Amino acid sequence: MKPMQADVIVIGGGLMGTAAAFFLRRRGRSVILLERGLVGQQASGVNFGNVRRQGRFLPQLPLANRSREIWGRLKELLGEDAEFLATGHIRVCYDPRQIGVIEAYAQKARDYGLDLELLNANSLKARFGFFGPEAIAGSYSPNDGHANPRLAAPAFGRAAARTGVAVFENTEIISIAKPGDDFQAIAADGRMFSAPIALVTAGAWGGALSRQFEEPVPIAVHGPQMAVTEPLPYRLKPVIGVSTAIPQEVVYLRQVERGNIVFGGGARGPAFADIRRAYAVPGHLGNQLRQIRRLVPALANMRVIRTWSGIESYLPDDIPVMGPSARVSGLYYAFGFCGHGFQLGPGVGDVMAELIDRGSTMTPIEPFHIKRFAVEAARSVSA
Amino acid sequence: MAEPRIVIVGAGPAGVRAAETLVASGVRPIVIDEGGRDGGQIYRRQPEGFRRSYASLYGSEAGRAEDMHRSFDALRDRIDYRPETLAWGIWEKQLHLLQGSRTSAVDFDALIIASGATDRLMPVRGWNRAGVYSMGAAQIALKSQATAIGKRVVFMGSGPLLYLVAAQYSKAGAEVAAVLDTSPFHLRVKALPQLIARPDVLLKGLALTLKLRRGGIEIQTGITPVEIEGRPEIGVETIRFRTSKGKVRTIACDAVALGYHLRPEAQLADLARCEFRFDAQTRQFFPVKDADGRSSVAGVYLAGDGALTLGADAAEVAGRLAALAVLSDLGRQVAGVQVARLRRRLRIFERFRRGIAAAFPWPAGAAAALGEDTVVCRCENITAGELRAAVSDNGAVEINRAKAFSRVGMGRCQGRYCGHAAAEVIAACAGVPVEAVGRIRAQAPVKPLIIGAESDAEQAA
Amino acid sequence: MTSNESGRFRRLGEEGRSRLVFSIDGQPAEGCKGDSLLVAMLMQIRHLRSSEFGDGNRAGFCLMGACQDCWVWTDTGERLRACTTPLAAGMRIATKAPEQAWPSLA
């Protein structure tokens, strides 16, 4: 069978892959996008929907800023906005020791162009009267917001297809290699795809592909525990989160314009990449509800109508793999976003397209290079 | 061996007979009941202080109802009965419960899910108006509350319940404006060879129709629903339909009871990760079970209309069989003769079910004909047009995908009432068989769970 | 209690039960002991609440706690599923979400 040829093969049709394909096409590259299931069905489609910059790993802020700029232009770029709303994002803390952490972060974030407004107990109460009495300080990021994860990747996928990307869903790649000048990807049903450049955006399955190029990464999969309430009058505009060092205190919520409140946080659930299933664990809900009541007591009367999970991939240092391969020329990676990839998605797509197109990017992504695990592997061998 | 922990969900005919069978073997099961009192929906007890007799409430089923309630009363001290308790989630061998605003969990070695059924609905333009109720709702209003859902009621849909509830209304003194059946009469004749499997029930059905006609109530068969008309603030005012001869008629009414048989409440089975199978005749998925009620998951058993809608009598048999299967799997001695006899009876019910499904078919074709602005999902107010856009514009062919894009089935009822119709709309729009569209996956909680819910441990603290 | 013309439902028996006084949106109302809240309300008025999405009033649908269409509010903001809640004397019921009175918290 004759392989289908393009300039770039993108493997994985989540938000990263669809956005990269879209932006590569805008740069005039021919692109094949290969998705094992349906576009945006895994982590991209089931996450919380946070378009949040504050609280991120600081060196990631330039990427997050670039992505935020694209979120604001979705309608113009894609013809639809994936329900993106720049509602602001507020993080509060309960522990006086955490106030210093919030303040230090706000100070450093300013160097990256992210202006955060600090609130003390009084200003917090005056401005956001819905917080419980334990919330003693907060940090407000006025230009962050949220969007609908069920819609974002499919919107990029459709826009990519409209502009000429060859999108193949239900196409599982069982092997990828670079026998000569070109990469050859072979699907489970025998179809072959070939290109001089390959980009792996396969999320939780990215590690299985990088291993084929002898660049293993210690990837782990978990299921975020998500839930949504019945619709309520639309009153809670900003996305709300907790800044804490105690994992079970982590909870975040957002109200969508139709009125439902989406929330998540706390213990993660089991995920199984092989059967493509992750589960919401009923036993985890109790703590989440307790934390929701603590954060916004007025929600105690509302009802949860649905819970879900999805397969997210995590790396031990909690930052993604992103950038060129350390071993194979023409090979690029962008996966393993450790539960915070949604906001970054459009920016990752744009940056990877720039990197592939021009050989470099103006956005610093060096900390995410896959070589950090090669170094680690070598160290552990020598130790 | 330690006392096995056996949990039954549901205290309708299947749950009660399962409990009775277990108690007879010296086991004390936990019985989880969403209702405040036993009986399920079909044999729901009227509130304290109501005086109507069994005969007036249950008609020809009075003996059965009374026996069911007496049996339960006799069991009361020998089971751990938990009324007003919702089983909202399941994880491995643990069932998660909600009572009021208190959550708890019970471990089980065996779980018998006897969760019953709810009405199966096909939308019609205007079915979101105030005054439109499910067929089951119309019956509950009468049996449990001695009320009619309106002052002038039209019964529309198909299936035996259509005639039964209309007759009950008429007998109780309510005004029945018409009985409108989407199934053409000739299918009833054609299904006779299967319906004869239960001659007594068949005769009762014929008697009902006769009684309605003698009472001067208009019965139309082979109709096509057009619209339930009215105003957003007022609700239902008239119903419009096309007769079997193609004539469009309008009938004034202030309430419509709507239903097309029943569908299983199979969410718990789904959350327990039981396999499902597609039933081509009725075009819906049922959880897989063997002849005795074993699901595809070890330790999880299914009985009654929550697994396969065979009706109340069959649910009693299925409840007994499931309990015997549990006992047998736990290594207890079970009389093979008894099992064989119960299985034989269940086969007769199954044959009859096929006959009923053939005589009163699910009107799958109506989904394709739904107008673009007809609401499919009542909870989220999503129209057929919006659902079709998820298919034609966004390429969603599988129902959970279409749900993600359109919000169909995402509301408070979690797709109970729109799921089957939505699948038909998608299938017709995408040009694929309805089994390829699949079914809406269950997601906990089975019913809404209050954010203020606290666990037993929290409340004690 | 006889049928109320302004109500949706109609009683067909079990008359002569003791009466219970409650209120709907501040208006006094009366039901019978043993009534569900849904029945008691629909003996007085023609709906329970309005659809959040603008398609008009709702009056419940399944009456068996499955469709979740009949949730109403108490004046203190609690939610009650009217079809599975027995009427109690003194209930103060609202047909509109109290959160509608919340300020927009932006």
Tab-separated table of C-alpha atoms in Angstrom, chain C:
chain	number	residue	atom	x	y	z
C	1	MET	CA	-61.151	19.827	49.941
C	2	THR	CA	-62.809	20.220	46.577
C	3	SER	CA	-61.057	20.993	43.359
C	4	ASN	CA	-59.712	24.442	43.015
C	5	GLU	CA	-60.522	25.949	39.630
C	6	SER	CA	-57.183	27.696	39.425
C	7	GLY	CA	-55.314	24.455	40.096
C	8	ARG	CA	-54.067	21.903	37.601
C	9	PHE	CA	-54.886	18.650	39.380
C	10	ARG	CA	-58.302	17.349	40.378
C	11	ARG	CA	-59.161	15.304	43.440
C	12	LEU	CA	-60.975	12.022	42.894
C	13	GLY	CA	-61.574	10.802	46.406
C	14	GLU	CA	-59.953	10.524	49.808
C	15	GLU	CA	-61.736	13.694	50.807
C	16	GLY	CA	-62.105	14.551	54.450
C	17	ARG	CA	-58.446	14.306	55.395
C	18	SER	CA	-57.183	16.905	57.799
C	19	ARG	CA	-56.017	20.172	56.247
C	20	LEU	CA	-52.513	21.546	56.267
C	21	VAL	CA	-51.758	25.212	55.753
C	22	PHE	CA	-48.687	26.253	53.784
C	23	SER	CA	-47.735	29.052	51.403
C	24	ILE	CA	-46.655	29.434	47.800
C	25	ASP	CA	-44.661	32.565	46.933
C	26	GLY	CA	-46.080	34.217	50.031
C	27	GLN	CA	-49.696	33.390	49.180
C	28	PRO	CA	-51.526	31.224	51.720
C	29	ALA	CA	-52.443	27.756	50.483
C	30	GLU	CA	-54.090	24.672	51.854
C	31	GLY	CA	-53.532	20.998	51.219
C	32	CYS	CA	-54.475	17.703	52.785
C	33	LYS	CA	-52.494	15.443	55.079
C	34	GLY	CA	-50.967	12.775	52.868
C	35	ASP	CA	-50.584	15.042	49.837
C	36	SER	CA	-47.250	15.210	48.146
C	37	LEU	CA	-45.997	18.776	47.911
C	38	LEU	CA	-46.467	18.519	44.143
C	39	VAL	CA	-50.119	17.581	44.439
C	40	ALA	CA	-50.785	20.200	47.098
C	41	MET	CA	-49.230	22.909	44.921
C	42	LEU	CA	-50.939	21.805	41.723
C	43	MET	CA	-54.308	21.840	43.460
C	44	GLN	CA	-53.713	25.578	43.869
C	45	ILE	CA	-51.738	26.718	40.840
C	46	ARG	CA	-50.857	25.457	37.379
C	47	HIS	CA	-47.107	25.138	37.626
C	48	LEU	CA	-44.245	24.502	40.058
C	49	ARG	CA	-41.395	26.457	38.536
C	50	SER	CA	-40.150	27.815	35.224
C	51	SER	CA	-37.666	26.197	32.912
C	52	GLU	CA	-34.203	27.755	33.276
C	53	PHE	CA	-33.911	27.892	29.534
C	54	GLY	CA	-36.893	30.003	28.651
C	55	ASP	CA	-39.412	27.508	27.356
C	56	GLY	CA	-42.081	28.246	29.915
C	57	ASN	CA	-43.568	26.932	33.103
C	58	ARG	CA	-43.113	23.376	34.326
C	59	ALA	CA	-45.444	21.282	36.459
C	60	GLY	CA	-43.457	18.094	36.990
C	61	PHE	CA	-43.427	15.134	34.669
C	62	CYS	CA	-42.794	11.673	36.144
C	63	LEU	CA	-44.089	11.934	39.719
C	64	MET	CA	-41.687	9.175	40.769
C	65	GLY	CA	-38.523	11.081	41.561
C	66	ALA	CA	-36.826	10.275	38.261
C	67	CYS	CA	-37.209	13.251	35.914
C	68	GLN	CA	-36.127	15.955	38.410
C	69	ASP	CA	-38.493	18.450	36.798
C	70	CYS	CA	-40.380	19.368	39.961
C	71	TRP	CA	-37.692	20.888	42.191
C	72	VAL	CA	-39.009	23.905	44.085
C	73	TRP	CA	-37.514	26.040	46.836
C	74	THR	CA	-38.272	26.968	50.384
C	75	ASP	CA	-37.987	30.604	51.320
C	76	THR	CA	-34.745	29.767	53.122
C	77	GLY	CA	-33.168	28.459	49.931
C	78	GLU	CA	-33.522	24.720	50.461
C	79	ARG	CA	-34.544	22.676	47.478
C	80	LEU	CA	-37.365	20.174	47.572
C	81	ARG	CA	-38.311	17.617	44.946
C	82	ALA	CA	-42.043	18.218	45.108
C	83	CYS	CA	-43.204	14.783	43.957
C	84	THR	CA	-41.306	12.882	46.655
C	85	THR	CA	-41.744	15.399	49.475
C	86	PRO	CA	-44.817	15.032	51.687
C	87	LEU	CA	-46.626	18.269	52.367
C	88	ALA	CA	-46.028	19.554	55.892
C	89	ALA	CA	-47.873	22.293	57.705
C	90	GLY	CA	-46.141	25.644	57.588
C	91	MET	CA	-44.016	24.978	54.508
C	92	ARG	CA	-43.088	28.236	52.800
C	93	ILE	CA	-42.526	27.356	49.166
C	94	ALA	CA	-41.088	29.474	46.370
C	95	THR	CA	-41.494	28.759	42.675
C	96	LYS	CA	-38.397	30.771	41.764
C	97	ALA	CA	-34.751	30.128	42.600
C	98	PRO	CA	-33.664	32.353	45.500
C	99	GLU	CA	-30.255	32.709	43.823
C	100	GLN	CA	-31.931	34.956	41.279
C	101	ALA	CA	-31.832	37.570	44.025
C	102	TRP	CA	-28.078	37.138	44.478
C	103	PRO	CA	-25.939	39.961	43.186
C	104	SER	CA	-23.795	39.144	40.225
C	105	LEU	CA	-20.520	38.297	41.883
C	106	ALA	CA	-17.998	39.359	39.326
